[in-house]
JSON list of C-alpha atoms in Angstrom, two decimals:
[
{"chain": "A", "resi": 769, "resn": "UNK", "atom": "CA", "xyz": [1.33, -7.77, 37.33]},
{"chain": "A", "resi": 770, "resn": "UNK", "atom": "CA", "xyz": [4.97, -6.74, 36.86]},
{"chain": "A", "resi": 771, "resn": "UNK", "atom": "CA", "xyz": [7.58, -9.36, 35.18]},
{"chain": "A", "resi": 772, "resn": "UNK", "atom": "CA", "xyz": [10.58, -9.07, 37.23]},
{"chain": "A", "resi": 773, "resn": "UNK", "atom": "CA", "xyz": [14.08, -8.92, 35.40]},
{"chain": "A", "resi": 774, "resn": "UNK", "atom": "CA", "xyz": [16.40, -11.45, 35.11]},
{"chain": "A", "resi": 775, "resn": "UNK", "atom": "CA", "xyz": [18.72, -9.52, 36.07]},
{"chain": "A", "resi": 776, "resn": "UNK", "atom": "CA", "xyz": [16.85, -8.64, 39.66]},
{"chain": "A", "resi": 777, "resn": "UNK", "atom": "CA", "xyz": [17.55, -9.64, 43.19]},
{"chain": "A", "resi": 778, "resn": "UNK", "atom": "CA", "xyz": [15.34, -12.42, 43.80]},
{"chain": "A", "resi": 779, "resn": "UNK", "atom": "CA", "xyz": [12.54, -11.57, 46.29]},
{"chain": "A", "resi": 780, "resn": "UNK", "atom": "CA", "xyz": [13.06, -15.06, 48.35]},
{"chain": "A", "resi": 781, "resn": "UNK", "atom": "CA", "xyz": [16.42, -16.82, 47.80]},
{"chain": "A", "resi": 782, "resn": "UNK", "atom": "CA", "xyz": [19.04, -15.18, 46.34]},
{"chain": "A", "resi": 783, "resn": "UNK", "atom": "CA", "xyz": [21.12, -17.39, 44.35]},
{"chain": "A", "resi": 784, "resn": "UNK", "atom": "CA", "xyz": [25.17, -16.70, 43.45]},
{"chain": "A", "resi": 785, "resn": "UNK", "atom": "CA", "xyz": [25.33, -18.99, 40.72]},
{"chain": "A", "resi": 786, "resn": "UNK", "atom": "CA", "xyz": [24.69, -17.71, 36.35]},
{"chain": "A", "resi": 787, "resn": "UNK", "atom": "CA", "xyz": [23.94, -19.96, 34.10]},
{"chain": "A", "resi": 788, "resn": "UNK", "atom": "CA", "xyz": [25.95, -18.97, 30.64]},
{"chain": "A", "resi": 789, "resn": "UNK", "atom": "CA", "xyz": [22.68, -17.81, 29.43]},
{"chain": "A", "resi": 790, "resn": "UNK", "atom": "CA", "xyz": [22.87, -15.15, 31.14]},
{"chain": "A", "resi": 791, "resn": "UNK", "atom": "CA", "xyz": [26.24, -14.34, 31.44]},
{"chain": "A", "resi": 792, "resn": "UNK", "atom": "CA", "xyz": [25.94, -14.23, 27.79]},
{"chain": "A", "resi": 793, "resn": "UNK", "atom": "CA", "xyz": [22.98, -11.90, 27.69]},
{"chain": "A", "resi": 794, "resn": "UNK", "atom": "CA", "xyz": [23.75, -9.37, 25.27]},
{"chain": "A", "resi": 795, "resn": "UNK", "atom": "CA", "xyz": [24.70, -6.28, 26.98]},
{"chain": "A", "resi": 796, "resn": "UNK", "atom": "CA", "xyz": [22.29, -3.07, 27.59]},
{"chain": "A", "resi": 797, "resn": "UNK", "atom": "CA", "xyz": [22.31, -0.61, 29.77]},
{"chain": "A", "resi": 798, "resn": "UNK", "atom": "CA", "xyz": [19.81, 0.25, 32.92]},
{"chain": "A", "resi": 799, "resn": "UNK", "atom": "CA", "xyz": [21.76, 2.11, 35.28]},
{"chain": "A", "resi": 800, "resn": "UNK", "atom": "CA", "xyz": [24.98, 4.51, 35.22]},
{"chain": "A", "resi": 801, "resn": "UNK", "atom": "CA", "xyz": [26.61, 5.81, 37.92]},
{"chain": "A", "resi": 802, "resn": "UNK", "atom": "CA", "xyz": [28.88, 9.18, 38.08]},
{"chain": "A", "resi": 803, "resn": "UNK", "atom": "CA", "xyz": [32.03, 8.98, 36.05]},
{"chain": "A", "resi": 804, "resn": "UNK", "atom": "CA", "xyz": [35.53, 11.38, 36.47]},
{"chain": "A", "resi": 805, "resn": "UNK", "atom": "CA", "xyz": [33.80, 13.45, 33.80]},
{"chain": "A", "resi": 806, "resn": "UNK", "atom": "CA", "xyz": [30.53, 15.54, 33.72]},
{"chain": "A", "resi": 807, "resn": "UNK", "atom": "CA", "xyz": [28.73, 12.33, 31.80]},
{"chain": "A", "resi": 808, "resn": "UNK", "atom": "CA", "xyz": [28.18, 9.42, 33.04]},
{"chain": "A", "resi": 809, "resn": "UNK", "atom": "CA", "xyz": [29.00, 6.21, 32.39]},
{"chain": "A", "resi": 810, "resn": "UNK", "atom": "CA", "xyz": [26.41, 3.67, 31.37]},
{"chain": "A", "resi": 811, "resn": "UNK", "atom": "CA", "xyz": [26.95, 0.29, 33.11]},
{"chain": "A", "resi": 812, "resn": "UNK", "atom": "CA", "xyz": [25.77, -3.13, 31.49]},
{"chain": "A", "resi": 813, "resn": "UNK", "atom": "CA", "xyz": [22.51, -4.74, 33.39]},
{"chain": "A", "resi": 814, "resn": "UNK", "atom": "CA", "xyz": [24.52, -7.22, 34.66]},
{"chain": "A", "resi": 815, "resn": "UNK", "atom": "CA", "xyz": [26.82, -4.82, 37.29]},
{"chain": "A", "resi": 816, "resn": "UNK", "atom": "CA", "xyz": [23.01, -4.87, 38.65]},
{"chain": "A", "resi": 817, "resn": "UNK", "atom": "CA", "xyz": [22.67, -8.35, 38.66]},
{"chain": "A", "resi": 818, "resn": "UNK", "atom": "CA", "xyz": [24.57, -9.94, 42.00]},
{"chain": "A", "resi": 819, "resn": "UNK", "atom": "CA", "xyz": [25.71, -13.02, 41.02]},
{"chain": "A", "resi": 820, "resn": "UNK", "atom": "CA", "xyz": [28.21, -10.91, 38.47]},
{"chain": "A", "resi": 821, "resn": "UNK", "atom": "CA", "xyz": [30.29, -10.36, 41.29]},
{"chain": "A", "resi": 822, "resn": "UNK", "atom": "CA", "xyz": [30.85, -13.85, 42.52]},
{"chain": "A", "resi": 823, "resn": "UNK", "atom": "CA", "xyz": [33.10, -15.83, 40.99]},
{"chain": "A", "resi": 824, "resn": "UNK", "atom": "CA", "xyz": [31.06, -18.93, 38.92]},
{"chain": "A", "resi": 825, "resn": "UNK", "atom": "CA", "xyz": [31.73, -22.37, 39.49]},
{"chain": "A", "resi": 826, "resn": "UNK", "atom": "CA", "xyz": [30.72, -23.75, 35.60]},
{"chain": "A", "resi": 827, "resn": "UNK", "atom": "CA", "xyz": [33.76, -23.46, 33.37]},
{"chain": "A", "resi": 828, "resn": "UNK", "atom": "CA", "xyz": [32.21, -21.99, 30.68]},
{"chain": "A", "resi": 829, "resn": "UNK", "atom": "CA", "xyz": [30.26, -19.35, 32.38]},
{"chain": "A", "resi": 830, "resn": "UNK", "atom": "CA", "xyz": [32.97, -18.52, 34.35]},
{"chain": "A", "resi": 831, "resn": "UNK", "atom": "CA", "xyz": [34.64, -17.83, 31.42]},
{"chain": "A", "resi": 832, "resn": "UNK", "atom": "CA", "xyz": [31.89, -15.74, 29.77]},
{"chain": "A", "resi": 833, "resn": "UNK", "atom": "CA", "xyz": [31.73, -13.83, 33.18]},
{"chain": "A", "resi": 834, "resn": "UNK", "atom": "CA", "xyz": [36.04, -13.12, 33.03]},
{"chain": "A", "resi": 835, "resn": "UNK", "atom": "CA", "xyz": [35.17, -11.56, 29.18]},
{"chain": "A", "resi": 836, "resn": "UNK", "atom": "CA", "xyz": [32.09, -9.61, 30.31]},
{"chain": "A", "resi": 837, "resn": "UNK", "atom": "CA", "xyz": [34.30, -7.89, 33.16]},
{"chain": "A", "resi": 838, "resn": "UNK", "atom": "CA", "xyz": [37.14, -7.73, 31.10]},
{"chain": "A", "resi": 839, "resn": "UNK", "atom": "CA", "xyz": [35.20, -5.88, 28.76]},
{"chain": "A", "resi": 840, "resn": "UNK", "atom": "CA", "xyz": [33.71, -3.54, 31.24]},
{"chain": "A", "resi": 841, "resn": "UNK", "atom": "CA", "xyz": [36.62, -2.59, 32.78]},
{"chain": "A", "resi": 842, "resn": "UNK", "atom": "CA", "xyz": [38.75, -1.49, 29.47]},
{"chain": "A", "resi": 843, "resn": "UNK", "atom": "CA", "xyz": [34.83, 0.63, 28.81]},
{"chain": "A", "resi": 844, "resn": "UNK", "atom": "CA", "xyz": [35.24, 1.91, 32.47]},
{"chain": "A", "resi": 845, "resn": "UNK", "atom": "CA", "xyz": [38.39, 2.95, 31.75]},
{"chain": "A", "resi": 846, "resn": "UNK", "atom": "CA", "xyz": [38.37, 4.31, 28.61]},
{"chain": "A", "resi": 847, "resn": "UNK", "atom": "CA", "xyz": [35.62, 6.67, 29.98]},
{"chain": "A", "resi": 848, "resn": "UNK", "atom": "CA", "xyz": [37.01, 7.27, 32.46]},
{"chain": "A", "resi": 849, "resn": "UNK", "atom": "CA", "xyz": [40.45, 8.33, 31.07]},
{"chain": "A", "resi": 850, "resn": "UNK", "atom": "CA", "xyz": [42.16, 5.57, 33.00]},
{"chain": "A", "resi": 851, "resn": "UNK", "atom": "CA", "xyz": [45.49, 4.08, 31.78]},
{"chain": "A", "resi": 852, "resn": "UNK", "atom": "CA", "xyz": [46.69, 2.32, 35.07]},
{"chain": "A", "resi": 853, "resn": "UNK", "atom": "CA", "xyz": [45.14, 0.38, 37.70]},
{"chain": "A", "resi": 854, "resn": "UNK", "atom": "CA", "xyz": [45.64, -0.10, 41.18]},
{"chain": "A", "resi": 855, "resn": "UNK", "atom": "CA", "xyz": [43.14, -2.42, 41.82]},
{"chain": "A", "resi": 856, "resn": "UNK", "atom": "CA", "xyz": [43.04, -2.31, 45.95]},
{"chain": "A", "resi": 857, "resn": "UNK", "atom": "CA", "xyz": [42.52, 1.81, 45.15]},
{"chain": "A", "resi": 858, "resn": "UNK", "atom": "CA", "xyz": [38.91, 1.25, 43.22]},
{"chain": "A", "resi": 859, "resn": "UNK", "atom": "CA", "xyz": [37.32, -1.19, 45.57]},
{"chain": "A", "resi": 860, "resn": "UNK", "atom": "CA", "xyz": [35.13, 1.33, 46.27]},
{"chain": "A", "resi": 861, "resn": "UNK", "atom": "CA", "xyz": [34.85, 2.48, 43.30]},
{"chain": "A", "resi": 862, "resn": "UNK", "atom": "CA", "xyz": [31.31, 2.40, 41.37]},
{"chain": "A", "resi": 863, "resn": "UNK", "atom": "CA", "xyz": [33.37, 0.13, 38.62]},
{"chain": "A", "resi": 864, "resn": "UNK", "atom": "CA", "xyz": [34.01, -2.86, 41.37]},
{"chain": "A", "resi": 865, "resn": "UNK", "atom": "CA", "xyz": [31.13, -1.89, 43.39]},
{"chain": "A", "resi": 866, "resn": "UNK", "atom": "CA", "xyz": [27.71, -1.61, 43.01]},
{"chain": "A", "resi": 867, "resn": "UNK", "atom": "CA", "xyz": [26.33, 0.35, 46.45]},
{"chain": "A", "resi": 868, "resn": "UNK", "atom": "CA", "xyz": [22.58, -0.06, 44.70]},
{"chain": "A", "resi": 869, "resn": "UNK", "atom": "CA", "xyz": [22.31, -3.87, 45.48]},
{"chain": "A", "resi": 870, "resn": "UNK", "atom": "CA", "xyz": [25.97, -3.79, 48.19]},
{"chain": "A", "resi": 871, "resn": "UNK", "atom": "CA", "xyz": [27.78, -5.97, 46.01]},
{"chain": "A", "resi": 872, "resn": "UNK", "atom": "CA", "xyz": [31.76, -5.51, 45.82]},
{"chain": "A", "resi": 873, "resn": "UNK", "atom": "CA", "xyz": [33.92, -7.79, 43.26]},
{"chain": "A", "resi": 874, "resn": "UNK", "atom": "CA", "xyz": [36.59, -9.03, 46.07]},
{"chain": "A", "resi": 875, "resn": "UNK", "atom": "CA", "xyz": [40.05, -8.30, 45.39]},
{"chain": "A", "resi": 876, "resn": "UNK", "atom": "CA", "xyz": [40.86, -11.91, 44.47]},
{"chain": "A", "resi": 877, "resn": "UNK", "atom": "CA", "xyz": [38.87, -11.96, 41.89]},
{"chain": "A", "resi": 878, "resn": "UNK", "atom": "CA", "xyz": [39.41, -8.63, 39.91]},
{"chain": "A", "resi": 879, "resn": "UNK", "atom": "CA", "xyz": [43.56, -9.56, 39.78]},
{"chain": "A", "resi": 880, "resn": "UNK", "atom": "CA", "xyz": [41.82, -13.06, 38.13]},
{"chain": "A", "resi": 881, "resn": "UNK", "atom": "CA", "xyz": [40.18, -10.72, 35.43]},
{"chain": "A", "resi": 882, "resn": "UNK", "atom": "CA", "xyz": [43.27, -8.60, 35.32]},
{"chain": "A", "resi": 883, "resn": "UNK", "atom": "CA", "xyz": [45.25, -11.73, 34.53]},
{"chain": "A", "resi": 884, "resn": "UNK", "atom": "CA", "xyz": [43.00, -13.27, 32.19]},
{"chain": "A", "resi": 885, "resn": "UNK", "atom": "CA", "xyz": [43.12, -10.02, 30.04]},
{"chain": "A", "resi": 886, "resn": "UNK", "atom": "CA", "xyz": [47.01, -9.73, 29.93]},
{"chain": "A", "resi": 887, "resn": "UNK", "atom": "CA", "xyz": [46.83, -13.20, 28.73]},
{"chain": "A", "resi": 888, "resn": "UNK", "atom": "CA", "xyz": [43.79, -11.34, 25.87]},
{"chain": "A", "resi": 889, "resn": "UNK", "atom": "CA", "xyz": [46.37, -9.11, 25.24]},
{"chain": "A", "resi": 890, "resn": "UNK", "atom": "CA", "xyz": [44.47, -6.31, 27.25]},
{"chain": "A", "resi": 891, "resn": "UNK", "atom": "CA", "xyz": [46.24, -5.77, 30.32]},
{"chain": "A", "resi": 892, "resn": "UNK", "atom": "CA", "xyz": [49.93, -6.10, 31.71]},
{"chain": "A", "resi": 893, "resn": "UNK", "atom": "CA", "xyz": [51.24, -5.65, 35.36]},
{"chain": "A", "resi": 894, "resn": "UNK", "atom": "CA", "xyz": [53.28, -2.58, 35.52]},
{"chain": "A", "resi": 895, "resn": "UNK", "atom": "CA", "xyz": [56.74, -4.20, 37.06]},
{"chain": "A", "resi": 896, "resn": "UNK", "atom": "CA", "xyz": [56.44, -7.61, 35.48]},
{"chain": "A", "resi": 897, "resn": "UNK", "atom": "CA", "xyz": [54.34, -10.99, 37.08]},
{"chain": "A", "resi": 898, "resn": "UNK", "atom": "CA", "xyz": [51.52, -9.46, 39.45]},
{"chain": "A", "resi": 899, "resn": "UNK", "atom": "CA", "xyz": [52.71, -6.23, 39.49]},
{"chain": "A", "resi": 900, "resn": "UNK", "atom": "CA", "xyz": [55.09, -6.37, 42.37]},
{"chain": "A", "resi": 901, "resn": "UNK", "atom": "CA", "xyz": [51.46, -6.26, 44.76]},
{"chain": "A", "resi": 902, "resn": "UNK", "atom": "CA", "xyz": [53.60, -6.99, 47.78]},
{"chain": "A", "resi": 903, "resn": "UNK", "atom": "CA", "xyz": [51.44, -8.64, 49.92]},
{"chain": "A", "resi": 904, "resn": "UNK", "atom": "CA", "xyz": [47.43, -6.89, 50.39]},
{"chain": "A", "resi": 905, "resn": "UNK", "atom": "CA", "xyz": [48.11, -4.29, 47.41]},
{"chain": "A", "resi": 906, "resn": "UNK", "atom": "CA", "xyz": [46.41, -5.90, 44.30]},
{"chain": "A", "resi": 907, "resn": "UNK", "atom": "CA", "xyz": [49.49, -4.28, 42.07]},
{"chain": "A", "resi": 908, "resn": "UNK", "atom": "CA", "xyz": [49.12, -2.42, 39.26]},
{"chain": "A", "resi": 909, "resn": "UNK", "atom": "CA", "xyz": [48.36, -2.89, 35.88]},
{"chain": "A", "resi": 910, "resn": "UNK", "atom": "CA", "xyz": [48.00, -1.11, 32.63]},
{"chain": "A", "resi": 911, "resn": "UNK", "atom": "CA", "xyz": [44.76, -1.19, 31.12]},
{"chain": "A", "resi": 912, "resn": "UNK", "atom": "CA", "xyz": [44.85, -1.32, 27.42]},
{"chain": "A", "resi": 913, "resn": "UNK", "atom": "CA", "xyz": [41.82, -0.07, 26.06]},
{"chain": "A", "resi": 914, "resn": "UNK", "atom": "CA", "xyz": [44.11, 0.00, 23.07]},
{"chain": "A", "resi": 915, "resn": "UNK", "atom": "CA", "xyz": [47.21, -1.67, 23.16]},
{"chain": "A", "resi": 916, "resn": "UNK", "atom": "CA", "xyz": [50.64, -0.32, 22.72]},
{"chain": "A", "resi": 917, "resn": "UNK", "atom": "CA", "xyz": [50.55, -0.94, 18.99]},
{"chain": "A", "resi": 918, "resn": "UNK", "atom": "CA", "xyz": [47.10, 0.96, 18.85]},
{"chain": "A", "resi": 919, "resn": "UNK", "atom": "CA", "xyz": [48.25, 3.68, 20.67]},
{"chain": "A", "resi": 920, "resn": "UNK", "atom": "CA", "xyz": [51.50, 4.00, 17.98]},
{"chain": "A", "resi": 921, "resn": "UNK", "atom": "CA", "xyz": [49.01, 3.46, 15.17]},
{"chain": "A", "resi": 922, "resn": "UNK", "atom": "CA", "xyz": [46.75, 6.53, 16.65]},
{"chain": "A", "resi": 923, "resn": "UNK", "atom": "CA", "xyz": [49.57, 8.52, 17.59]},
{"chain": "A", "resi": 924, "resn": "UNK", "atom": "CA", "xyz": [51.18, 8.36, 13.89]},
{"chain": "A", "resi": 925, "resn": "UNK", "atom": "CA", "xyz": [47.29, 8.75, 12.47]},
{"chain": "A", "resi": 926, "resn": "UNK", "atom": "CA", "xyz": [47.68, 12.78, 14.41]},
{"chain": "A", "resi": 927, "resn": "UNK", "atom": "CA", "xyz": [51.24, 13.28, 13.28]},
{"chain": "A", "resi": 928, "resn": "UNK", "atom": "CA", "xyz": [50.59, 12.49, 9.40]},
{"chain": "A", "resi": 929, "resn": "UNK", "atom": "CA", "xyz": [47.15, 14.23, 9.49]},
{"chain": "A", "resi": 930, "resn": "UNK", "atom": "CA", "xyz": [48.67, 17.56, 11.44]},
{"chain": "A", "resi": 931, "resn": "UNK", "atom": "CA", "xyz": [51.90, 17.44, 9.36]},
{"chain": "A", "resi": 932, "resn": "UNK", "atom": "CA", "xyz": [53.94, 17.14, 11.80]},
{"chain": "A", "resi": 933, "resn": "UNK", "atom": "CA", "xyz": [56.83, 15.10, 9.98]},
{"chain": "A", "resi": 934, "resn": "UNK", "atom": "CA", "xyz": [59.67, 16.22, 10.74]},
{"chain": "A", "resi": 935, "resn": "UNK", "atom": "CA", "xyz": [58.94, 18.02, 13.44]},
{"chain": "A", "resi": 936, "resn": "UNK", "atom": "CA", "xyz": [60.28, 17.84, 17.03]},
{"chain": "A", "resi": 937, "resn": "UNK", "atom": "CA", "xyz": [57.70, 17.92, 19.55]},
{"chain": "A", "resi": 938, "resn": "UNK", "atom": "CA", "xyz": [57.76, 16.87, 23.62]},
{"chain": "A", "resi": 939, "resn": "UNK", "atom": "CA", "xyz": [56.35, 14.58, 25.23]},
{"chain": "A", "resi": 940, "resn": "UNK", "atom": "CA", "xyz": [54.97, 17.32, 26.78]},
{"chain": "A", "resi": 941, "resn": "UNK", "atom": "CA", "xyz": [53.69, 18.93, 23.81]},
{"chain": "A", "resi": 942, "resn": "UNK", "atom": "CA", "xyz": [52.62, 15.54, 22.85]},
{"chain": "A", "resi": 943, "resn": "UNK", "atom": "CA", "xyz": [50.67, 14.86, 25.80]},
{"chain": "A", "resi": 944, "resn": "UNK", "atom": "CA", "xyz": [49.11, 18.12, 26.83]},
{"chain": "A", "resi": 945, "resn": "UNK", "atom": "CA", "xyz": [49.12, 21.00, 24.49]},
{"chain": "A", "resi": 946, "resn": "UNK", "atom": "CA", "xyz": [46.13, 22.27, 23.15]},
{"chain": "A", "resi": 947, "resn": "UNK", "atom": "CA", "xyz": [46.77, 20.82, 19.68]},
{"chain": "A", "resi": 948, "resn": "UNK", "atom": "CA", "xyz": [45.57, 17.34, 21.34]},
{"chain": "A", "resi": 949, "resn": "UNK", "atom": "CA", "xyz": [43.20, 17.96, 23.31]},
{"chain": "A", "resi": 950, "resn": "UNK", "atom": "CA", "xyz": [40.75, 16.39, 20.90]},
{"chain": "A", "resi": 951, "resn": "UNK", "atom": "CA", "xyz": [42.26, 13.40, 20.57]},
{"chain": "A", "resi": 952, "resn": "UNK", "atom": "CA", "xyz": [42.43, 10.10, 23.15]},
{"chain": "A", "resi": 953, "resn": "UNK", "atom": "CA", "xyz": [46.37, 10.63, 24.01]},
{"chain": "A", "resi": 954, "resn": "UNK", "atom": "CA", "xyz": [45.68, 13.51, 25.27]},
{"chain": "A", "resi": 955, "resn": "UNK", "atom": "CA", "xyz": [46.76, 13.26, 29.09]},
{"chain": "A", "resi": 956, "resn": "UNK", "atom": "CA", "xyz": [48.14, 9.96, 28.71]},
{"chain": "A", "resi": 957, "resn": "UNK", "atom": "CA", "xyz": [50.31, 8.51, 31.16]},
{"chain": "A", "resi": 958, "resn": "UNK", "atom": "CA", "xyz": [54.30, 9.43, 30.23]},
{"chain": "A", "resi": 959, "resn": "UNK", "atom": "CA", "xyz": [55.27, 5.72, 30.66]},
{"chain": "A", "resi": 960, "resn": "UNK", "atom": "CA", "xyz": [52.65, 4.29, 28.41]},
{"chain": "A", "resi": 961, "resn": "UNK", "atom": "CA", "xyz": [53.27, 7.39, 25.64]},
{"chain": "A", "resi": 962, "resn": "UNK", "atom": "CA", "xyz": [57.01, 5.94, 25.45]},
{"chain": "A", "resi": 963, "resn": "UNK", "atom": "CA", "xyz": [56.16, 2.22, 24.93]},
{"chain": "A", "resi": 964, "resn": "UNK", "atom": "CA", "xyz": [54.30, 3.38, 22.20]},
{"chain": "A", "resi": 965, "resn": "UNK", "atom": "CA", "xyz": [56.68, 6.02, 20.87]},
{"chain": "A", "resi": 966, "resn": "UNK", "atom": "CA", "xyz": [59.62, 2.63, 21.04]},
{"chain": "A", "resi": 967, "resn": "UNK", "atom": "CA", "xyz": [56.72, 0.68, 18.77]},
{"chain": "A", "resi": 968, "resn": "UNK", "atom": "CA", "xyz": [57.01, 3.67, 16.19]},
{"chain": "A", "resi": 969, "resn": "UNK", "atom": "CA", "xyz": [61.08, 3.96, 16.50]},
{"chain": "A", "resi": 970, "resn": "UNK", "atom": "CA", "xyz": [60.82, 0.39, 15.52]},
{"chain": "A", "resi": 971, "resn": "UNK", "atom": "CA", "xyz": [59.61, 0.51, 13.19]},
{"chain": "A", "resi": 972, "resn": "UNK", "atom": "CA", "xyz": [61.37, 3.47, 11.88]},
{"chain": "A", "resi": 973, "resn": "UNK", "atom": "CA", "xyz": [58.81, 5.70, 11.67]},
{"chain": "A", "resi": 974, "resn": "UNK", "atom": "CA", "xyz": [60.32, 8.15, 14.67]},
{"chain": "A", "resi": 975, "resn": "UNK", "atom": "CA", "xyz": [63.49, 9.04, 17.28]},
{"chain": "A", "resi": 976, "resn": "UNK", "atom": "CA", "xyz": [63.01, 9.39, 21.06]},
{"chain": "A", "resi": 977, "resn": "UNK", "atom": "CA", "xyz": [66.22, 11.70, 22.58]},
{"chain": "A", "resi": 978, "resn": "UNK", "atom": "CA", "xyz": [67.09, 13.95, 25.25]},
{"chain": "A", "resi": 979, "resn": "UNK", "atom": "CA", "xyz": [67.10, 12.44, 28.71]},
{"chain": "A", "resi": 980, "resn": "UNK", "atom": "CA", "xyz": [64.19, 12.71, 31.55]},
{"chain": "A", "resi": 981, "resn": "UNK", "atom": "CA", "xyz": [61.85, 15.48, 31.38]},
{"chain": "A", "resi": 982, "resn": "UNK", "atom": "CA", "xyz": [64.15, 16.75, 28.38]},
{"chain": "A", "resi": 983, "resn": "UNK", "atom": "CA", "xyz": [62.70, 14.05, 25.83]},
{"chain": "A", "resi": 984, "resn": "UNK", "atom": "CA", "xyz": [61.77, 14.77, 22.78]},
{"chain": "A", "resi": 985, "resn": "UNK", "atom": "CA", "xyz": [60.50, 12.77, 19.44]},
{"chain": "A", "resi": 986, "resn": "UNK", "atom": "CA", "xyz": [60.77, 13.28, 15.51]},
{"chain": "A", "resi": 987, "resn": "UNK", "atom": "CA", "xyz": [58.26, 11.36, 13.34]},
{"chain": "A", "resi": 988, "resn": "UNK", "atom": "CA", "xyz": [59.38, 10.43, 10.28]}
]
């Protein structure tokens, strides 16, 4: 006789409710679903588990189950070659729901997680305090698989390993030349290259000029 998963629909009453036991399960993978890319992207047991996407009542598994999605979503993201978020846009998306077992994280809930990670240092709401949603939206929000001062750090890694000190180079060039297209910059979003290119001119280490689609940087 089979032993049924944990982490299965129940076959009589299907409860909503974890206990922090299992939110806490170490993560594995049983299912994937089709990413942006040609791979695909291997989702933790618990996107097939339906009480994942309904917010917990216990404290302290509620706050296991903010971490777990916070977690999943800088993955997602990162596989996916995501930098911002529009939260109402990916609804439908395999990351919020799971069509397997028709379970959808609500809107609510998933600008919760966003908030709890800019509060982890993960996430921030492009335009300031909820990311100017305007009413049904869900904002936006950068998703900082590495933060700003990662991004600097991995950006300044390239320059001094390319030798390209002293050198003026686009954003552009930066960005989308052939010279990065190994490396996890590569395609970034313009806004998020230049909050980490002002982490670098602080600390002295480069200069942003020009103006508009003119910029240009010099690492030092």
């Amino acid at each position: 006789m089979a032993t049924s998963s944990p982490y299965a629909p129940s076959t009589t009453t299907q409860s909503t409710t974890l206990s922090s036991t299992q939110i806490l399960t170490p993560t594995t993978t049983s299912s994937s679903h089709p990413a942006s890319d040609p791979t695909t992207f291997q989702f933790p047991r618990e996107h097939s588990f339906p009480p994942f996407f309904t917010p917990q009542p216990n404290t302290s598994t509620h706050h296991a189950q903010l971490q777990k999605w916070s977690t999943l979503i800088q993955s997602y993201c990162r596989h996916s070659r995501i930098f911002r978020l529009i939260p109402s846009n990916y609804l439908s998306s395999p990351l919020f729901y799971n069509q397997t077992i028709n379970k959808r994280l609500e809107l609510s809930f998933i600008r919760e997680v966003i908030e709890f990670m800019r509060k982890e240092g993960r996430a921030e709401w492009v335009g300031g305090k909820d990311g100017g949603r305007g009413g049904e939206g869900g904002g936006e929000a950068w998703i900082y698989w590495k933060t700003v001062e990662e991004w600097a750090g991995t950006i300044w890694e390239w320059v001094d390993v390319t030798a390209q000190k002293n050198t003026v180079l686009t954003l552009y060039e930066l960005t989308e030349s052939d010279a990065t297209l190994s490396q996890e910059f590569h395609g970034m979003d313009v806004d998020l290259l230049q909050k980490a290119l002002a982490v670098l001119v602080k600390r002295g280490k480069a200069q942003v000029f020009g103006q508009d689609d003119g910029l240009g940087v010099k690492f030092f």
